[in-house]
Amino acid sequence: MRSHYCGQLETSLVDQPVTLCGWVNKRRDLGGLIFIDMRDRTGLVQVVFDPDQSELFEQANSLRQEFCIKLTGVVRARPGSQVNTGMATGAIEVMADGLEILNRSAALPIDFNQHVSEEQRLRFRYLDLRRPNMNHNLQFRAKVTSAVRRFMDAAGFLDIETPMLTRATPEGARDYLVPSRTYKGKFFALPQSPQLFKQLLMMSGFDRYYQIVKCFRDEDLRADRQPEFTQIDIETSFMTADQVMAITEQMVQQLFVELMEVNLGEFPRMSWHEAMRRFGSDKPDLRNPLELIDVADLLTDVEFKVFAGPANDPKGRVAALKVPGKAEAISRKNIDEYTNFVGIYGAKGLAWMKVNDLAAGRDGIQSPVLKFIPDAALQGILERTDAASGDIIFFGADNGMVVAEALGALRLKVGQDFDLVEDAWRPLWVVDFPMFEGDDNGLAALHHPFTAPVGVTPEQLKANPTETLSNAYDMVLNGVEVGGGSVRIHDSKMQQTVFEILGIGPDEANEKFGFLLEALKYGTPPHAGLAFGLDRLVMLMVGASSIREVIAFPKTTTAACMLTDAPGFANAGALEELGVAVIAKSAEDDS
């Protein structure tokens, strides 16, 4: 129906006839002339209707926003004084000589010139997607997936599909279950990831696999989570962790150069322990200059139990967070707000110290805890934090994880509140993760139970599981984990040992993973892989604040679809055929 796209018209087409299809973005009646901005997925072009063509002019007079039209005309150059430099097609316009209204639009239920709630945007998503920024986001996402496929194909990877109807995999979230009609009482699980199948592909000899694949997790949601999301899933055989990191780093570097003209450079590496110590996070945002500084050894002998307790506890931590030059800017009201904020992460309070005049010694320090800190400890804190006049120092004192999470979150919040975050791209590899997390009540795999440990035998792992590092690696970009992976266990004895440490007995292991354990017996190659969160990666690249901004039809934070009103009820006949009964929730269930 069309000869050209609106956004692709340029001066080389001047005096040439064109046929366009799209929507009326805006209509302006200037008395003698009618102008419309016509839109398709490539952009806008200005169209002019001449009153000398009375029938056409009258037809154009009936156009309204979002009418779907087909238009013919001739491209002409705009006079120099009328060139619109803010528009890609601003040097030309189309003089219309024909118009067909393909479909009229009712009054729009949402007005994008006004503030529109996200609920309304999702309810009328087909209209929301017409907006230029959403149009751009989805087109950019398509370019990312296309570039990924080109890179992976050129690197010798095979695009292989894995099943959607499968058994549960241990990814740490609840599964979405699908009842089986032919096996009543049994259920498929939608995959939380293709983890086991991609390992089986390595055992099958397909040494370089990738897939852009849907994954499903029934978990509590937030801005960067969805019940269904997309992974760039990669698995390799006969490649070390360094080699997997190198090739995936190259892929991301190439994406940024090709699509954004940004050179990310070589990605630095940081151990998990260093990241937690310095930034309180295993996905630190390196654009933020603030760091956590340990001061527990300076406070072991103070009488202030809030500090002395954690300082003398092997599992405790006392850390300082210095904010340079903000002593005056951060008011007592701000401090109270920050105290409430760190409470979200389990902190019982937030001690602080303003360095009003460093040269004045103790007299130049303002702090509600100053009286509890002797001169030697105070001097040590000021020297270790490299404090200067005008600085404010916050303190966290509790068990190590509470301090890391609370001060790590405060670091990010203060950085945002006072515009301390550098406008840049700061990638990072985080490596050397602990193999397990947990306590005397039980251990859990920090990544997943198929991650290989570093440099130990099964016997050594069993003897000292909490001190063992995993051969895992996460790619972090501007404080967001965009990908994570590991070397996998390819030895059946090591796999059984990991299951044993996790409290998964032989019967349970065989029931859940018998097919994998069986496959490990038959010449399994060393293998490793990584999965990128495509939604998160695109979100960062387009500068969006939520992955919902880069997904065509996302769910809400309660995992509902506003557009289709899903989930919905199934009819009784379908449930009976599946052998499934819905039991109403009683009042006793709420008590």
Coordinates of C-alpha atoms in Angstrom, one line a residue:
M1 CA 0.0 0.0 0.0
R2 CA 2.9 2.4 0.7
S3 CA 5.9 3.4 -1.3
H4 CA 7.9 4.9 1.5
Y5 CA 7.9 5.2 5.3
C6 CA 7.2 8.6 6.8
G7 CA 10.5 8.9 8.8
Q8 CA 12.6 7.9 5.8
L9 CA 11.7 10.8 3.5
E10 CA 14.6 13.1 2.7
T11 CA 15.7 15.8 0.3
S12 CA 16.9 13.3 -2.3
L13 CA 13.2 12.6 -2.9
V14 CA 12.2 16.2 -3.7
D15 CA 9.7 16.4 -6.6
Q16 CA 9.0 12.6 -6.4
P17 CA 5.5 11.2 -5.7
V18 CA 5.1 9.1 -2.6
T19 CA 2.4 7.0 -1.0
L20 CA 2.4 6.9 2.8
C21 CA 0.4 4.9 5.4
G22 CA 0.1 5.7 9.0
W23 CA -1.7 7.8 11.7
V24 CA -2.5 11.4 12.2
N25 CA -0.2 12.5 15.0
K26 CA -1.3 16.1 15.0
R27 CA -3.5 18.4 12.9
R28 CA -3.2 22.2 12.5
D29 CA -5.6 24.4 10.7
L30 CA -3.9 27.7 9.9
G31 CA -6.9 29.1 8.0
G32 CA -5.5 29.0 4.5
L33 CA -3.7 25.7 4.9
I34 CA -4.2 22.5 6.8
F35 CA -1.0 20.8 8.1
I36 CA -0.8 17.3 9.7
D37 CA 2.1 15.5 11.2
M38 CA 1.7 11.9 9.8
R39 CA 3.3 9.1 11.8
D40 CA 4.4 5.5 11.3
R41 CA 6.9 3.4 13.2
T42 CA 9.9 5.3 11.5
G43 CA 8.9 8.7 12.6
L44 CA 7.0 11.9 11.5
V45 CA 6.6 13.9 8.3
Q46 CA 4.7 17.1 7.7
V47 CA 1.9 17.0 5.1
V48 CA 0.3 20.0 3.6
F49 CA -3.3 20.3 2.1
D50 CA -3.9 23.1 -0.3
P51 CA -7.4 24.7 -0.2
D52 CA -7.3 25.0 -4.0
Q53 CA -8.1 21.2 -4.0
S54 CA -11.4 21.8 -2.3
E55 CA -12.6 18.2 -2.1
L56 CA -9.3 17.0 -0.7
F57 CA -9.1 20.0 1.6
E58 CA -12.6 19.3 3.0
Q59 CA -11.6 15.7 3.6
A60 CA -8.5 16.8 5.4
N61 CA -10.6 19.1 7.5
S62 CA -12.3 16.0 9.0
L63 CA -9.0 14.4 10.2
R64 CA -8.5 14.0 13.9
Q65 CA -5.7 12.6 16.1
E66 CA -5.0 8.8 15.5
F67 CA -7.1 8.5 12.3
C68 CA -5.5 5.8 10.2
I69 CA -4.9 7.1 6.7
K70 CA -3.3 6.4 3.3
L71 CA -1.9 9.5 1.6
T72 CA -0.4 10.3 -1.8
G73 CA 1.5 13.4 -2.6
V74 CA 4.8 15.0 -3.8
V75 CA 7.8 15.6 -1.7
R76 CA 9.0 19.2 -1.7
A77 CA 11.7 21.1 0.1
R78 CA 10.7 23.5 2.9
P79 CA 11.8 27.1 2.6
G80 CA 15.0 27.7 4.6
S81 CA 13.1 29.7 7.3
Q82 CA 10.7 26.8 7.8
V83 CA 13.1 24.0 8.2
N84 CA 12.5 22.1 11.5
T85 CA 15.9 21.0 12.7
G86 CA 14.3 19.1 15.6
M87 CA 12.6 16.7 13.2
A88 CA 14.4 14.1 11.1
T89 CA 12.3 15.0 8.1
G90 CA 12.3 18.7 8.9
A91 CA 13.9 19.7 5.7
I92 CA 11.0 18.5 3.5
E93 CA 7.2 18.2 3.5
V94 CA 4.7 16.4 1.4
M95 CA 2.1 18.3 -0.6
A96 CA -0.9 16.0 -0.6
D97 CA -2.8 15.2 -3.7
G98 CA -4.8 12.2 -2.4
L99 CA -6.2 11.0 0.9
E100 CA -8.0 7.8 2.0
I101 CA -9.2 7.5 5.6
L102 CA -8.6 3.8 6.3
N103 CA -10.1 4.0 9.8
R104 CA -11.4 6.7 12.1
S105 CA -10.5 6.9 15.7
A106 CA -12.9 7.3 18.6
A107 CA -12.0 9.8 21.3
L108 CA -8.8 8.6 22.9
P109 CA -9.1 7.1 26.4
I110 CA -5.7 8.4 27.3
D111 CA -4.1 11.8 26.5
F112 CA -0.3 11.6 26.3
N113 CA -0.1 15.4 26.6
Q114 CA -1.2 14.9 30.2
H115 CA 0.1 12.7 33.0
V116 CA -1.2 9.2 32.4
S117 CA -1.0 6.5 35.1
E118 CA 0.9 3.3 34.4
E119 CA -2.4 1.4 35.0
Q120 CA -4.0 3.3 32.1
R121 CA -0.9 2.9 29.9
L122 CA -1.0 -0.9 30.4
R123 CA -4.8 -1.1 30.0
F124 CA -4.5 0.6 26.6
R125 CA -1.1 -0.7 25.7
Y126 CA -1.8 -0.7 22.0
L127 CA -2.2 3.0 22.2
D128 CA 0.7 3.5 24.6
L129 CA 3.0 1.7 22.1
R130 CA 2.3 4.3 19.5
R131 CA 4.1 6.9 21.5
P132 CA 7.5 7.7 20.1
N133 CA 9.6 6.7 23.1
M134 CA 7.8 3.3 23.4
N135 CA 8.2 2.9 19.6
H136 CA 11.9 3.6 19.9
N137 CA 12.4 1.2 22.8
L138 CA 10.9 -1.8 21.0
Q139 CA 12.7 -1.0 17.8
F140 CA 15.9 -0.7 19.8
R141 CA 15.2 -4.0 21.5
A142 CA 14.8 -5.7 18.1
K143 CA 18.1 -4.3 17.0
V144 CA 19.8 -5.7 20.1
T145 CA 18.4 -9.2 19.5
S146 CA 19.4 -9.0 15.9
A147 CA 22.9 -7.9 16.8
V148 CA 23.2 -10.7 19.4
R149 CA 22.2 -13.3 16.9
R150 CA 24.7 -12.0 14.3
F151 CA 27.5 -12.1 16.9
M152 CA 26.6 -15.5 18.2
D153 CA 26.2 -17.0 14.7
A154 CA 29.6 -15.6 13.7
A155 CA 31.2 -17.0 16.8
G156 CA 30.0 -20.5 15.9
F157 CA 27.1 -20.8 18.4
L158 CA 24.0 -22.8 17.5
D159 CA 20.5 -21.4 18.2
I160 CA 18.7 -24.4 19.8
E161 CA 15.3 -24.4 21.4
T162 CA 14.6 -26.0 24.7
P163 CA 11.1 -27.1 26.1
M164 CA 8.6 -24.8 27.7
L165 CA 6.7 -27.7 29.4
T166 CA 9.2 -29.4 31.7
R167 CA 10.0 -30.2 35.3
A168 CA 10.8 -27.7 38.0
T169 CA 14.3 -26.4 38.2
P170 CA 15.8 -25.1 41.5
E171 CA 16.1 -21.4 40.7
G172 CA 14.9 -20.0 44.0
A173 CA 11.4 -18.9 43.0
R174 CA 8.1 -20.6 42.8
D175 CA 7.2 -22.4 39.5
Y176 CA 4.3 -21.7 37.2
L177 CA 2.6 -25.0 37.0
V178 CA 0.6 -26.4 34.0
P179 CA -1.8 -29.3 34.8
S180 CA -1.6 -32.3 32.5
R181 CA -4.9 -33.6 30.9
T182 CA -3.5 -36.9 30.0
Y183 CA -1.7 -37.5 33.3
K184 CA -4.3 -36.3 35.8
G185 CA -2.8 -35.0 39.1
K186 CA 0.6 -34.3 37.4
F187 CA 1.9 -31.0 36.4
F188 CA 4.4 -29.5 34.0
A189 CA 6.5 -26.5 35.2
L190 CA 7.3 -23.6 33.0
P191 CA 11.1 -23.2 33.0
Q192 CA 12.7 -20.7 35.3
S193 CA 15.6 -21.0 33.0
P194 CA 16.8 -23.6 30.5
Q195 CA 19.6 -24.5 32.9
L196 CA 19.4 -28.3 32.9
F197 CA 18.6 -28.6 29.2
K198 CA 21.5 -26.5 28.1
Q199 CA 23.8 -28.7 30.2
L200 CA 22.3 -31.7 28.5
L201 CA 23.1 -30.1 25.2
M202 CA 26.7 -29.9 26.2
M203 CA 26.6 -33.6 27.1
S204 CA 25.1 -34.1 23.6
G205 CA 28.1 -32.6 21.9
F206 CA 26.6 -29.2 20.9
D207 CA 29.6 -27.3 22.3
R208 CA 28.3 -23.8 21.6
Y209 CA 24.6 -23.1 22.3
Y210 CA 22.6 -20.0 22.6
Q211 CA 19.0 -19.1 22.8
I212 CA 16.9 -15.9 23.2
V213 CA 14.3 -17.5 25.4
K214 CA 11.3 -16.8 27.7
C215 CA 11.7 -17.8 31.4
F216 CA 9.0 -17.8 34.1
R217 CA 9.3 -17.2 37.8
D218 CA 6.4 -16.8 40.2
E219 CA 8.1 -14.3 42.6
D220 CA 7.5 -11.0 44.3
L221 CA 7.9 -8.3 41.6
R222 CA 9.5 -4.9 41.3
A223 CA 10.7 -2.6 38.6
D224 CA 13.3 -4.9 37.2
R225 CA 11.3 -8.2 37.5
Q226 CA 8.4 -9.7 35.5
P227 CA 6.7 -13.1 35.9
E228 CA 7.9 -13.8 32.3
F229 CA 11.1 -12.4 31.1
T230 CA 13.7 -13.0 28.4
Q231 CA 17.2 -14.3 28.6
I232 CA 20.1 -14.4 26.2
D233 CA 21.1 -17.9 27.3
I234 CA 24.6 -19.2 26.4
E235 CA 26.4 -22.4 27.2
T236 CA 29.8 -23.7 26.0
S237 CA 31.9 -26.9 26.3
F238 CA 35.7 -26.9 26.6
M239 CA 35.9 -23.3 27.6
T240 CA 37.2 -21.9 30.9
A241 CA 35.5 -19.2 32.9
D242 CA 37.9 -16.6 31.5
Q243 CA 37.1 -17.6 28.0
V244 CA 33.3 -17.4 28.6
M245 CA 33.8 -14.0 30.2
A246 CA 36.0 -12.8 27.3
I247 CA 33.5 -13.8 24.5
T248 CA 30.5 -12.4 26.3
E249 CA 32.3 -9.2 27.2
Q250 CA 33.2 -8.9 23.5
M251 CA 29.5 -9.3 22.6
V252 CA 28.3 -6.6 25.0
Q253 CA 31.2 -4.3 23.9
Q254 CA 30.1 -4.8 20.2
L255 CA 26.5 -4.1 21.1
F256 CA 27.3 -0.7 22.6
V257 CA 29.7 0.3 19.7
E258 CA 27.2 -0.8 17.0
L259 CA 24.0 0.5 18.5
M260 CA 25.1 3.4 20.7
E261 CA 28.6 4.4 19.5
V262 CA 29.9 3.9 23.0
N263 CA 33.2 2.2 23.8
L264 CA 32.9 0.4 27.1
G265 CA 36.6 -0.5 27.2
E266 CA 37.9 -3.5 29.1
F267 CA 35.8 -4.6 32.0
P268 CA 37.6 -4.6 35.3
R269 CA 37.2 -7.5 37.7
M270 CA 36.4 -7.5 41.4
S271 CA 35.9 -10.3 43.9
W272 CA 32.6 -10.7 45.7
H273 CA 34.2 -10.1 49.1
E274 CA 35.8 -6.8 47.9
A275 CA 32.5 -5.6 46.4
M276 CA 30.6 -6.3 49.6
R277 CA 33.4 -4.7 51.7
R278 CA 33.7 -1.5 49.7
F279 CA 30.2 -1.0 48.3
G280 CA 27.8 -3.2 50.4
S281 CA 26.6 -4.9 47.2
D282 CA 27.5 -7.7 44.8
K283 CA 26.4 -5.4 41.9
P284 CA 28.1 -2.1 42.8
D285 CA 27.4 1.0 40.8
L286 CA 31.0 2.3 40.2
R287 CA 29.6 5.7 39.0
N288 CA 29.0 6.5 42.6
P289 CA 32.3 7.6 44.4
L290 CA 31.2 6.8 47.9
E291 CA 32.6 3.7 49.6
L292 CA 32.2 1.8 52.9
I293 CA 35.2 1.9 55.2
D294 CA 35.7 -0.6 58.0
V295 CA 36.4 0.9 61.4
A296 CA 35.6 -2.0 63.8
D297 CA 39.2 -2.4 65.0
L298 CA 39.2 1.2 66.2
L299 CA 36.1 0.7 68.4
T300 CA 36.6 -2.6 70.2
D301 CA 37.3 -0.9 73.5
V302 CA 34.7 1.8 73.5
E303 CA 32.0 1.7 76.2
F304 CA 29.3 2.3 73.6
K305 CA 27.8 -1.1 73.2
V306 CA 26.1 -0.3 69.8
F307 CA 29.7 -0.1 68.4
A308 CA 31.6 -2.4 70.8
G309 CA 29.2 -5.3 70.4
P310 CA 29.6 -5.8 66.6
A311 CA 33.3 -4.7 66.8
N312 CA 34.1 -7.6 69.0
D313 CA 31.8 -10.1 67.2
P314 CA 33.5 -12.2 64.5
K315 CA 30.3 -12.0 62.5
G316 CA 29.8 -8.3 63.2
R317 CA 30.9 -5.2 61.3
V318 CA 31.2 -1.5 62.0
A319 CA 31.6 0.5 58.8
A320 CA 31.7 4.2 58.0
L321 CA 30.3 6.0 54.9
K322 CA 31.8 9.4 54.4
V323 CA 29.9 11.9 52.2
P324 CA 32.4 14.7 51.3
G325 CA 31.3 18.3 51.7
K326 CA 27.7 17.6 52.6
A327 CA 27.7 18.2 56.4
E328 CA 25.7 21.4 55.9
A329 CA 23.5 20.2 53.1
I330 CA 22.3 17.1 55.0
S331 CA 19.9 18.4 57.7
R332 CA 18.6 16.7 60.8
K333 CA 15.4 16.0 58.8
N334 CA 17.5 14.3 56.1
I335 CA 19.2 12.2 58.8
D336 CA 15.9 11.1 60.3
E337 CA 14.7 10.1 56.8
Y338 CA 17.9 8.1 56.2
T339 CA 17.6 6.4 59.6
N340 CA 14.1 5.2 58.6
F341 CA 15.5 4.2 55.2
V342 CA 18.2 1.9 56.6
G343 CA 15.7 0.4 58.9
I344 CA 14.1 -1.2 55.9
Y345 CA 17.3 -3.3 55.6
G346 CA 17.4 -4.3 59.3
A347 CA 19.5 -1.6 60.7
K348 CA 18.5 -0.6 64.2
G349 CA 19.7 3.0 63.8
L350 CA 22.1 5.3 62.0
A351 CA 24.9 7.0 63.9
W352 CA 26.4 10.1 62.3
M353 CA 29.2 12.6 62.7
K354 CA 29.6 16.0 61.1
V355 CA 33.1 17.3 60.7
N356 CA 32.4 21.0 60.9
D357 CA 36.1 22.0 61.6
L358 CA 38.7 19.4 61.4
A359 CA 41.4 21.6 62.8
A360 CA 39.4 22.2 65.9
G361 CA 39.6 18.5 66.9
R362 CA 36.8 17.2 69.1
D363 CA 35.4 20.7 69.4
G364 CA 34.9 20.8 65.6
I365 CA 32.9 17.5 65.6
Q366 CA 29.1 17.4 65.9
S367 CA 27.6 14.0 66.7
P368 CA 25.1 12.4 69.2
V369 CA 27.6 9.6 69.8
L370 CA 30.7 11.7 70.1
K371 CA 30.8 11.5 74.0
F372 CA 31.1 7.7 73.7
I373 CA 34.2 7.8 71.4
P374 CA 37.6 8.4 73.0
D375 CA 40.1 10.7 71.4
A376 CA 42.3 7.9 69.9
A377 CA 39.3 6.2 68.3
L378 CA 38.0 9.5 67.0
Q379 CA 41.3 10.4 65.5
G380 CA 41.6 7.0 63.9
I381 CA 38.2 7.3 62.3
L382 CA 39.0 10.7 60.9
E383 CA 42.3 9.6 59.5
R384 CA 41.0 6.3 58.0
T385 CA 38.0 8.0 56.3
D386 CA 40.3 10.9 55.2
A387 CA 37.8 13.3 56.6
A388 CA 37.9 17.0 55.9
S389 CA 36.0 20.0 57.2
G390 CA 32.4 19.9 55.8
D391 CA 32.1 16.1 55.6
I392 CA 29.5 14.0 57.2
I393 CA 30.2 10.4 58.2
F394 CA 27.4 7.7 58.7
F395 CA 28.0 4.5 60.7
G396 CA 26.6 1.1 60.4
A397 CA 27.1 -1.4 63.3
D398 CA 25.5 -4.8 63.2
N399 CA 26.1 -8.2 61.7
G400 CA 28.1 -8.1 58.5
M401 CA 25.2 -8.6 56.1
V402 CA 22.9 -6.0 57.7
V403 CA 25.7 -3.4 57.6
A404 CA 26.5 -4.2 54.0
E405 CA 22.9 -4.0 52.9
A406 CA 21.9 -1.0 54.9
L407 CA 25.0 1.2 54.2
G408 CA 25.1 -0.1 50.6
A409 CA 21.5 1.1 50.0
L410 CA 22.2 4.4 51.8
R411 CA 25.3 4.9 49.6
L412 CA 23.1 4.7 46.5
K413 CA 20.4 6.9 47.9
V414 CA 22.7 9.6 49.1
G415 CA 24.5 9.5 45.7
Q416 CA 21.2 10.1 43.9
D417 CA 19.9 12.7 46.4
F418 CA 23.0 14.8 46.0
D419 CA 23.8 14.2 42.3
L420 CA 27.1 12.4 43.0
V421 CA 26.6 9.7 40.3
E422 CA 28.9 10.1 37.3
D423 CA 27.2 10.3 33.9
A424 CA 29.1 7.4 32.4
W425 CA 29.0 3.6 31.6
R426 CA 30.9 1.6 34.2
P427 CA 30.9 -2.1 33.6
L428 CA 32.4 -4.7 36.0
W429 CA 32.8 -8.4 36.4
V430 CA 32.2 -9.7 40.0
V431 CA 33.9 -13.0 40.6
D432 CA 34.9 -15.4 43.4
F433 CA 31.5 -15.7 44.9
P434 CA 31.0 -18.0 48.0
M435 CA 29.8 -21.4 47.0
F436 CA 27.0 -21.3 49.6
E437 CA 25.1 -18.9 51.8
G438 CA 23.3 -19.5 55.0
D439 CA 24.0 -20.5 58.6
D440 CA 23.8 -23.4 61.0
N441 CA 20.2 -23.9 60.1
G442 CA 21.1 -24.9 56.6
L443 CA 23.0 -23.8 53.5
A444 CA 21.8 -22.8 50.1
A445 CA 23.6 -22.4 46.8
L446 CA 24.5 -18.8 46.2
H447 CA 23.9 -19.2 42.5
H448 CA 22.4 -22.7 41.8
P449 CA 23.4 -26.3 42.8
F450 CA 25.1 -27.0 39.4
T451 CA 27.8 -24.4 39.9
A452 CA 31.3 -25.8 40.2
P453 CA 33.5 -25.0 43.2
V454 CA 37.1 -23.7 42.7
G455 CA 40.1 -25.9 43.4
V456 CA 38.6 -28.5 45.8
T457 CA 37.9 -32.2 45.7
P458 CA 34.4 -33.4 46.8
E459 CA 36.0 -34.4 50.2
Q460 CA 37.5 -31.0 50.7
L461 CA 34.2 -29.3 49.8
K462 CA 32.3 -31.4 52.2
A463 CA 34.8 -30.7 55.0
N464 CA 34.7 -26.9 54.5
P465 CA 31.7 -25.8 52.4
T466 CA 31.3 -22.2 53.8
E467 CA 34.9 -21.2 52.9
T468 CA 34.8 -22.6 49.4
L469 CA 34.5 -20.2 46.4
S470 CA 32.4 -21.0 43.4
N471 CA 33.6 -20.7 39.8
A472 CA 30.9 -18.1 39.1
Y473 CA 30.9 -14.6 37.5
D474 CA 28.3 -11.8 37.2
M475 CA 28.4 -9.0 34.7
V476 CA 27.4 -5.7 36.3
L477 CA 26.7 -2.4 34.5
N478 CA 26.0 0.8 36.3
G479 CA 24.8 -1.1 39.4
V480 CA 22.6 -3.6 37.6
E481 CA 23.4 -7.2 37.2
V482 CA 22.9 -7.8 33.5
G483 CA 24.2 -11.3 33.3
G484 CA 25.5 -14.2 35.4
G485 CA 27.0 -17.6 34.9
S486 CA 29.4 -20.2 36.1
V487 CA 31.5 -23.2 35.3
R488 CA 29.2 -26.2 35.8
I489 CA 29.8 -29.4 37.7
H490 CA 30.6 -32.1 35.2
D491 CA 31.6 -34.8 37.7
S492 CA 28.8 -37.0 39.2
K493 CA 30.6 -37.4 42.6
M494 CA 31.0 -33.6 43.0
Q495 CA 27.4 -33.1 42.0
Q496 CA 26.2 -35.6 44.6
T497 CA 28.4 -33.9 47.2
V498 CA 26.8 -30.5 46.5
F499 CA 23.3 -32.0 46.8
E500 CA 24.3 -33.6 50.1
I501 CA 25.6 -30.3 51.5
L502 CA 22.3 -28.7 50.5
G503 CA 20.3 -31.3 52.3
I504 CA 19.1 -33.0 49.1
G505 CA 19.2 -36.7 49.8
P506 CA 19.8 -39.5 47.2
D507 CA 16.1 -40.2 46.7
E508 CA 15.1 -36.6 46.3
A509 CA 18.1 -35.9 44.0
N510 CA 17.2 -38.9 41.9
E511 CA 13.5 -37.9 41.8
K512 CA 14.3 -34.3 40.7
F513 CA 17.5 -34.6 38.7
G514 CA 17.8 -38.3 38.0
F515 CA 18.1 -37.7 34.2
L516 CA 21.0 -35.2 34.8
L517 CA 22.8 -37.5 37.2
E518 CA 22.5 -40.3 34.7
A519 CA 23.8 -38.2 31.9
L520 CA 26.9 -37.2 34.0
K521 CA 28.0 -40.9 33.8
Y522 CA 28.6 -40.8 30.0
G523 CA 31.6 -38.7 29.2
T524 CA 30.3 -35.3 30.2
P525 CA 32.6 -32.5 29.0
P526 CA 33.7 -29.6 31.1
H527 CA 31.2 -26.8 30.4
A528 CA 30.3 -23.3 31.4
G529 CA 27.8 -20.7 30.5
L530 CA 26.2 -17.4 31.2
A531 CA 22.7 -15.9 30.9
F532 CA 21.9 -12.2 30.2
G533 CA 18.7 -10.5 31.2
L534 CA 17.7 -9.1 27.9
D535 CA 15.0 -6.9 29.4
R536 CA 17.5 -5.3 31.9
L537 CA 20.2 -4.8 29.3
V538 CA 17.8 -3.0 26.9
M539 CA 16.4 -1.0 29.8
L540 CA 19.8 0.3 30.6
M541 CA 20.7 1.0 27.0
V542 CA 17.6 3.1 26.3
G543 CA 17.8 4.9 29.7
A544 CA 14.4 3.5 31.0
S545 CA 13.7 3.2 34.7
S546 CA 11.8 -0.1 34.5
I547 CA 11.9 -3.2 32.3
R548 CA 8.2 -2.7 31.6
E549 CA 9.3 0.2 29.4
V550 CA 11.1 -2.2 27.0
I551 CA 8.5 -5.1 27.0
A552 CA 5.6 -4.9 24.6
F553 CA 2.9 -6.3 26.9
P554 CA 4.2 -6.5 30.4
K555 CA 2.5 -7.5 33.6
T556 CA 1.9 -5.3 36.7
T557 CA 3.8 -5.7 39.9
T558 CA 1.0 -8.1 41.0
A559 CA 1.6 -10.2 37.9
A560 CA -1.6 -9.2 36.2
C561 CA -2.2 -8.1 32.6
M562 CA -4.3 -5.0 32.6
L563 CA -4.9 -5.3 28.8
T564 CA -6.4 -8.8 28.7
D565 CA -7.5 -9.0 32.4
A566 CA -5.4 -12.1 32.9
P567 CA -5.2 -14.3 34.9
G568 CA -8.8 -15.3 34.5
F569 CA -11.1 -18.1 35.7
A570 CA -11.2 -21.4 33.8
N571 CA -14.6 -22.9 33.0
A572 CA -15.8 -25.9 35.0
G573 CA -15.6 -28.3 32.0
A574 CA -11.9 -27.5 31.4
L575 CA -11.1 -28.0 35.0
E576 CA -12.9 -31.3 35.2
E577 CA -11.0 -32.5 32.1
L578 CA -7.8 -31.6 33.8
G579 CA -8.7 -33.2 37.0
V580 CA -8.3 -29.9 38.9
A581 CA -10.6 -28.5 41.5
V582 CA -10.7 -24.9 42.7
I583 CA -11.4 -24.7 46.5
A584 CA -12.8 -21.4 47.8
K585 CA -10.7 -19.7 50.5
S586 CA -12.4 -19.8 53.8
A587 CA -12.4 -17.2 56.6
E588 CA -10.3 -19.6 58.7
D589 CA -7.5 -19.4 56.1
D590 CA -7.1 -15.7 56.9
S591 CA -6.9 -16.2 60.6

